[in-house]
Coordinates of C-alpha atoms in Angstrom, one line a residue:
M160 CA 65.6 103.1 106.8
I161 CA 67.8 100.2 106.0
K162 CA 68.5 99.5 109.6
K163 CA 64.8 99.6 110.5
S164 CA 63.9 97.4 107.6
L165 CA 66.7 95.0 108.6
L166 CA 65.4 94.8 112.1
A167 CA 61.8 94.3 111.0
A168 CA 63.0 91.5 108.6
A169 CA 65.0 89.8 111.3
T170 CA 62.0 90.0 113.7
A171 CA 59.7 88.6 111.1
S172 CA 62.1 85.8 110.3
L173 CA 62.3 84.8 114.0
A174 CA 58.6 84.9 114.4
L175 CA 58.1 82.7 111.4
A176 CA 60.7 80.2 112.5
S177 CA 59.0 79.9 115.9
A178 CA 55.4 79.6 114.7
P179 CA 53.9 76.1 115.3
G180 CA 53.8 74.0 112.2
V181 CA 55.7 76.4 110.0
A182 CA 59.1 75.3 108.5
A183 CA 61.8 78.0 108.4
A184 CA 63.0 79.0 105.0
D185 CA 66.7 78.7 104.0
E186 CA 68.6 81.1 106.2
L187 CA 72.2 82.3 106.0
V188 CA 74.1 83.9 109.0
L189 CA 76.5 86.5 107.8
G190 CA 79.3 87.8 109.9
S191 CA 79.6 91.5 108.9
F192 CA 81.2 94.7 110.0
G193 CA 78.6 97.2 111.3
G194 CA 77.4 100.7 110.6
S195 CA 77.3 101.9 107.0
F196 CA 79.2 98.7 105.9
A197 CA 76.2 96.6 107.0
D198 CA 73.7 98.9 105.5
N199 CA 75.5 98.8 102.1
V200 CA 76.1 95.0 102.3
T201 CA 72.3 94.8 102.7
A202 CA 71.5 97.0 99.8
C203 CA 74.1 95.7 97.3
Y204 CA 74.6 92.1 98.2
I205 CA 71.8 90.7 100.5
E206 CA 68.9 92.1 98.6
P207 CA 70.0 90.7 95.2
F208 CA 70.9 87.4 96.9
K209 CA 67.5 87.1 98.6
A210 CA 65.8 88.0 95.3
A211 CA 67.7 85.2 93.5
T212 CA 67.5 82.5 96.1
G213 CA 64.5 83.3 98.4
A214 CA 66.8 82.8 101.4
D215 CA 66.9 85.0 104.4
V216 CA 70.1 86.5 105.7
I217 CA 70.7 87.2 109.4
L218 CA 73.5 89.6 110.2
K219 CA 76.0 89.1 113.0
L220 CA 77.9 92.3 113.5
G221 CA 81.5 92.6 114.8
S222 CA 85.1 93.4 113.9
S223 CA 87.5 91.1 112.2
S224 CA 89.1 90.1 115.4
Q225 CA 85.7 89.3 117.0
H226 CA 84.6 87.2 114.0
A227 CA 87.9 85.3 114.0
A228 CA 87.5 84.7 117.7
A229 CA 84.0 83.4 117.2
V230 CA 85.0 81.1 114.4
R231 CA 87.8 79.8 116.6
A232 CA 85.6 79.3 119.6
T233 CA 83.1 77.3 117.6
A234 CA 85.7 75.4 115.5
G235 CA 83.9 73.0 113.2
Q236 CA 80.5 74.1 114.4
S237 CA 80.4 77.7 113.4
D238 CA 77.2 79.7 114.0
M239 CA 78.1 81.8 111.0
D240 CA 77.8 80.6 107.4
V241 CA 79.8 83.4 105.7
V242 CA 82.2 85.8 107.3
F243 CA 83.8 89.2 106.3
A244 CA 87.2 89.7 107.8
D245 CA 90.4 91.6 106.9
D246 CA 93.0 89.4 105.3
A247 CA 95.4 88.9 108.2
F248 CA 92.5 87.5 110.3
A249 CA 91.3 85.4 107.3
V250 CA 94.8 83.9 107.1
Q251 CA 94.8 83.1 110.8
M252 CA 91.5 81.2 110.4
A253 CA 92.8 79.4 107.3
N254 CA 96.1 78.4 109.0
E255 CA 94.1 76.9 111.8
G256 CA 92.1 74.9 109.4
L257 CA 88.8 76.7 110.2
L258 CA 87.8 77.6 106.7
V259 CA 86.2 75.7 103.7
Q260 CA 88.2 75.8 100.5
L261 CA 86.2 77.8 98.0
D262 CA 85.2 75.8 94.9
R263 CA 85.8 78.3 92.0
S264 CA 83.9 76.0 89.6
K265 CA 80.7 77.0 91.6
L266 CA 81.5 80.7 91.4
S267 CA 80.4 82.0 88.0
N268 CA 82.1 85.3 88.7
A269 CA 85.5 83.8 89.7
P270 CA 87.1 84.5 86.2
E271 CA 86.4 88.2 86.6
I272 CA 88.3 88.6 89.9
I273 CA 91.8 90.0 90.1
D274 CA 94.5 87.3 90.8
G275 CA 95.7 88.9 94.0
A276 CA 92.3 88.6 95.6
W277 CA 92.5 84.8 96.2
G278 CA 93.9 83.4 99.4
A279 CA 96.2 80.4 99.6
D280 CA 94.4 77.2 98.5
D281 CA 91.3 79.4 97.9
A282 CA 90.5 79.5 101.6
Y283 CA 89.0 83.0 101.1
V284 CA 88.7 85.7 98.5
A285 CA 89.1 89.5 98.9
A286 CA 85.7 91.2 98.4
M287 CA 87.0 94.7 98.1
L288 CA 90.2 96.9 98.4
G289 CA 90.5 99.5 101.2
A290 CA 93.2 101.3 103.1
T291 CA 94.3 102.6 106.5
T292 CA 95.1 106.3 106.1
I293 CA 94.6 109.8 107.6
I294 CA 91.1 111.2 107.7
Y295 CA 90.5 114.8 108.8
N296 CA 87.8 117.4 109.3
K297 CA 88.1 120.0 106.5
D298 CA 86.5 122.7 108.6
T299 CA 89.0 122.5 111.4
V300 CA 92.1 121.2 109.6
T301 CA 92.7 123.8 106.8
T302 CA 96.0 122.4 105.6
P303 CA 95.6 118.8 104.5
P304 CA 98.1 116.4 106.3
T305 CA 100.8 115.0 104.1
S306 CA 102.7 112.7 106.5
W307 CA 102.0 110.3 109.3
N308 CA 104.1 112.7 111.4
D309 CA 101.4 115.3 111.1
L310 CA 99.4 113.3 113.6
F311 CA 102.1 114.1 116.2
D312 CA 101.8 117.9 115.7
P313 CA 101.2 119.5 119.2
K314 CA 98.2 121.5 117.7
Y315 CA 96.3 118.2 117.4
E316 CA 97.1 117.0 120.9
G317 CA 93.9 115.6 122.5
R318 CA 92.1 115.9 119.1
V319 CA 93.3 112.6 117.5
T320 CA 91.9 109.1 117.6
I321 CA 93.8 106.0 116.5
G322 CA 92.8 102.3 116.5
D323 CA 93.6 99.8 119.2
I324 CA 95.9 96.9 118.2
S325 CA 92.9 94.6 118.2
G326 CA 91.6 96.2 115.0
T327 CA 93.0 96.5 111.6
T328 CA 93.9 100.2 111.6
G329 CA 95.7 99.7 115.0
W330 CA 98.3 97.2 113.8
Q331 CA 98.5 98.7 110.3
F332 CA 99.3 102.2 111.7
L333 CA 101.9 100.6 114.0
A334 CA 103.4 98.9 111.0
A335 CA 103.5 102.1 109.0
L336 CA 105.1 104.1 111.8
N337 CA 107.6 101.3 112.3
Q338 CA 108.7 101.4 108.7
M339 CA 108.9 105.2 108.8
E340 CA 111.1 105.0 111.8
G341 CA 113.5 102.4 110.2
G342 CA 112.1 99.3 111.9
T343 CA 111.5 96.0 110.3
L344 CA 108.7 93.4 110.8
D345 CA 111.2 91.5 112.9
D346 CA 111.8 94.6 115.1
I347 CA 108.7 96.5 115.9
T348 CA 110.4 98.5 118.7
P349 CA 110.8 101.7 116.7
G350 CA 107.1 101.7 116.0
I351 CA 106.1 100.9 119.6
E352 CA 108.3 103.8 120.8
K353 CA 106.9 106.2 118.2
V354 CA 103.2 105.4 118.9
K355 CA 103.4 105.6 122.7
P356 CA 102.8 109.4 123.2
L357 CA 100.1 109.5 120.5
A358 CA 98.3 106.5 122.1
K359 CA 98.4 108.2 125.5
S360 CA 97.0 111.5 124.2
S361 CA 94.4 109.9 121.8
V362 CA 90.8 110.7 122.6
L363 CA 90.0 107.0 122.2
L364 CA 91.9 103.9 121.1
Y365 CA 88.8 102.7 119.2
S366 CA 88.0 99.1 118.6
Q367 CA 85.0 99.6 116.3
A368 CA 85.1 101.7 113.1
D369 CA 81.7 103.3 113.9
Q370 CA 83.1 104.9 117.1
V371 CA 85.1 107.3 114.9
V372 CA 81.9 108.7 113.3
A373 CA 80.5 109.6 116.7
L374 CA 83.7 111.4 117.7
F375 CA 83.7 113.5 114.5
E376 CA 79.9 114.2 114.9
R377 CA 80.4 115.4 118.4
G378 CA 83.4 117.6 117.4
E379 CA 85.7 115.7 119.8
I380 CA 88.4 115.1 117.2
D381 CA 89.9 116.8 114.2
I382 CA 91.9 114.0 112.7
A383 CA 92.0 110.2 112.8
V384 CA 93.7 107.1 111.5
W385 CA 90.8 105.5 109.8
Y386 CA 89.3 104.1 106.6
P387 CA 88.7 106.3 103.5
D388 CA 85.6 104.2 102.7
R389 CA 84.0 105.0 106.0
A390 CA 85.0 108.7 105.6
G391 CA 83.4 108.8 102.2
V392 CA 80.1 107.5 103.5
A393 CA 80.2 109.9 106.4
A394 CA 81.0 112.8 104.1
K395 CA 78.1 111.9 101.8
N396 CA 75.9 112.0 104.9
G397 CA 77.0 115.5 105.7
L398 CA 80.3 115.3 107.8
P399 CA 83.0 117.6 106.4
L400 CA 85.6 114.8 106.1
A401 CA 88.4 114.2 103.6
A402 CA 91.1 111.5 103.1
A403 CA 94.8 112.3 103.0
Y404 CA 97.4 109.8 101.8
P405 CA 100.7 110.2 103.6
A406 CA 103.9 110.5 101.6
E407 CA 105.3 107.5 103.4
G408 CA 102.4 105.4 102.1
A409 CA 99.0 104.4 103.5
V410 CA 98.5 100.7 104.3
G411 CA 96.4 98.6 101.9
I412 CA 93.5 96.4 103.2
R413 CA 91.9 93.5 101.5
P414 CA 88.6 92.7 103.4
T415 CA 87.8 89.1 102.6
I416 CA 84.9 86.8 102.6
S417 CA 85.0 83.1 103.6
I418 CA 83.0 80.1 104.7
P419 CA 83.8 78.7 108.2
K420 CA 83.8 74.9 108.5
G421 CA 80.8 73.3 110.1
T422 CA 78.1 75.3 108.3
G423 CA 75.3 73.3 107.1
Q424 CA 74.7 75.9 104.3
E425 CA 77.9 75.6 102.2
E426 CA 76.1 75.6 98.9
L427 CA 74.0 78.6 99.9
A428 CA 77.1 80.3 101.2
L429 CA 78.9 79.8 97.9
K430 CA 75.9 81.4 96.1
F431 CA 76.2 84.4 98.5
I432 CA 79.9 84.8 97.7
D433 CA 79.2 84.6 94.0
T434 CA 76.6 87.4 94.5
V435 CA 79.3 89.5 96.2
L436 CA 81.7 88.9 93.3
D437 CA 79.2 89.9 90.6
A438 CA 80.3 93.1 88.7
D439 CA 77.0 94.9 89.1
N440 CA 76.9 94.2 92.8
Q441 CA 80.5 95.1 93.2
K442 CA 80.0 98.4 91.5
C443 CA 76.9 99.1 93.7
F444 CA 78.9 98.5 96.8
S445 CA 82.0 100.4 95.7
E446 CA 79.9 103.4 94.8
V447 CA 78.0 103.6 98.1
Q448 CA 80.8 102.4 100.4
F449 CA 83.6 104.4 98.6
I450 CA 85.9 101.4 98.3
G451 CA 87.8 99.6 95.6
S452 CA 86.4 96.7 93.6
V453 CA 88.1 93.3 93.0
N454 CA 86.0 92.6 89.8
K455 CA 88.0 93.6 86.7
N456 CA 84.9 94.7 84.9
V457 CA 84.0 97.5 87.3
T458 CA 84.6 101.2 86.5
L459 CA 84.2 103.7 89.4
S460 CA 82.8 107.2 89.3
D461 CA 85.0 110.3 89.7
E462 CA 83.4 110.9 93.1
V463 CA 84.5 107.5 94.4
S464 CA 87.9 107.7 92.7
A465 CA 88.6 110.8 94.7
I466 CA 88.5 108.8 97.9
V467 CA 89.8 105.5 96.8
P468 CA 93.7 105.4 96.5
T469 CA 94.8 105.8 92.9
G470 CA 97.9 106.9 91.0
E471 CA 100.8 107.8 93.3
A472 CA 98.9 107.1 96.5
L473 CA 98.2 103.5 95.3
D474 CA 101.8 103.1 94.1
K475 CA 103.2 104.1 97.5
M476 CA 100.7 101.9 99.4
L477 CA 102.2 99.3 101.8
F478 CA 100.6 95.9 101.3
L479 CA 101.6 93.6 104.1
D480 CA 101.8 89.9 103.6
P481 CA 98.7 88.5 105.5
N482 CA 100.5 85.2 106.2
D483 CA 103.4 87.1 107.7
M484 CA 101.1 89.3 109.7
A485 CA 99.0 86.4 111.0
K486 CA 102.2 85.0 112.6
R487 CA 103.4 88.3 114.0
L488 CA 100.2 89.8 115.4
P489 CA 100.0 87.8 118.6
E490 CA 103.5 89.1 119.7
W491 CA 102.7 92.6 118.5
T492 CA 99.5 92.5 120.6
R493 CA 101.4 91.4 123.7
R494 CA 103.9 94.2 123.3
W495 CA 101.2 96.8 122.7
Q496 CA 99.4 95.7 125.9
R497 CA 102.6 95.6 127.9
E498 CA 104.3 98.8 126.6
V499 CA 101.7 101.0 125.0
L500 CA 98.8 100.6 127.4
R501 CA 100.7 100.5 130.6

């Protein structure tokens, strides 16, 4: 229903804007991830924002890498006013001078946000806390995985999907394998060698998170390197999925929100970000998206806490420095394309 409503709203907005003699209302273009993420962003963030401001919001869907590439291609004249992107990509954009410094004095909810959420010079702020971990079908995988190595078990050959290096799960899984194999961020070779056979036997090296839902729905895979929040949403919709946190440690994700330079809607964009940071809206999104909150005043339900990494799983989680990764990803990508995809 949300998707149909969103399409109808977008169509109506376009019709209104093109009608002779009618001035278009304030409009914000939001770069968002697709699928359930976009649906829940609409319900928990866009609807309260529209109610408070009267402004329309148009969604532009894509991955972190696609959003970063679009901002880069339109440097200084972005066609998006606000962008969701995982932190390594937000750092890339910030380092290239493509983002507006967030004015905390105009964000009423800024004092409630955890310190680790803010990017250098406030170029962006984390909007939520997620992870890259192991997701499995409880009906076909009766013994929950406990290690990244379980993905390499011959019984799962041809029944696994992992992300391409262009997406967050792709490079994060590579980093996790590399650390497990004794490599360092300066030497990714152990990770490259480890992932090769799994990449070759993977049903799909996916580039969009929603592709994994379809693979589980069609029964083509039993196990995936994926996001617990997406798995939680899919489970709530009927898929028999569960999250497993490997003993070596899952990889933490801080999806961010930022304002590209060149928008003519900076004040409106700040109001949208403030809406995202609000405790009630954060709780709404965390509960329906099964993801951690960055607002200190949010308490999650037991159902969501069962999916979100907590306790030992959170303690073991690998959080990679986004500034570090922004510098390393181009070379990692080149090596992946030369050595893993050949």
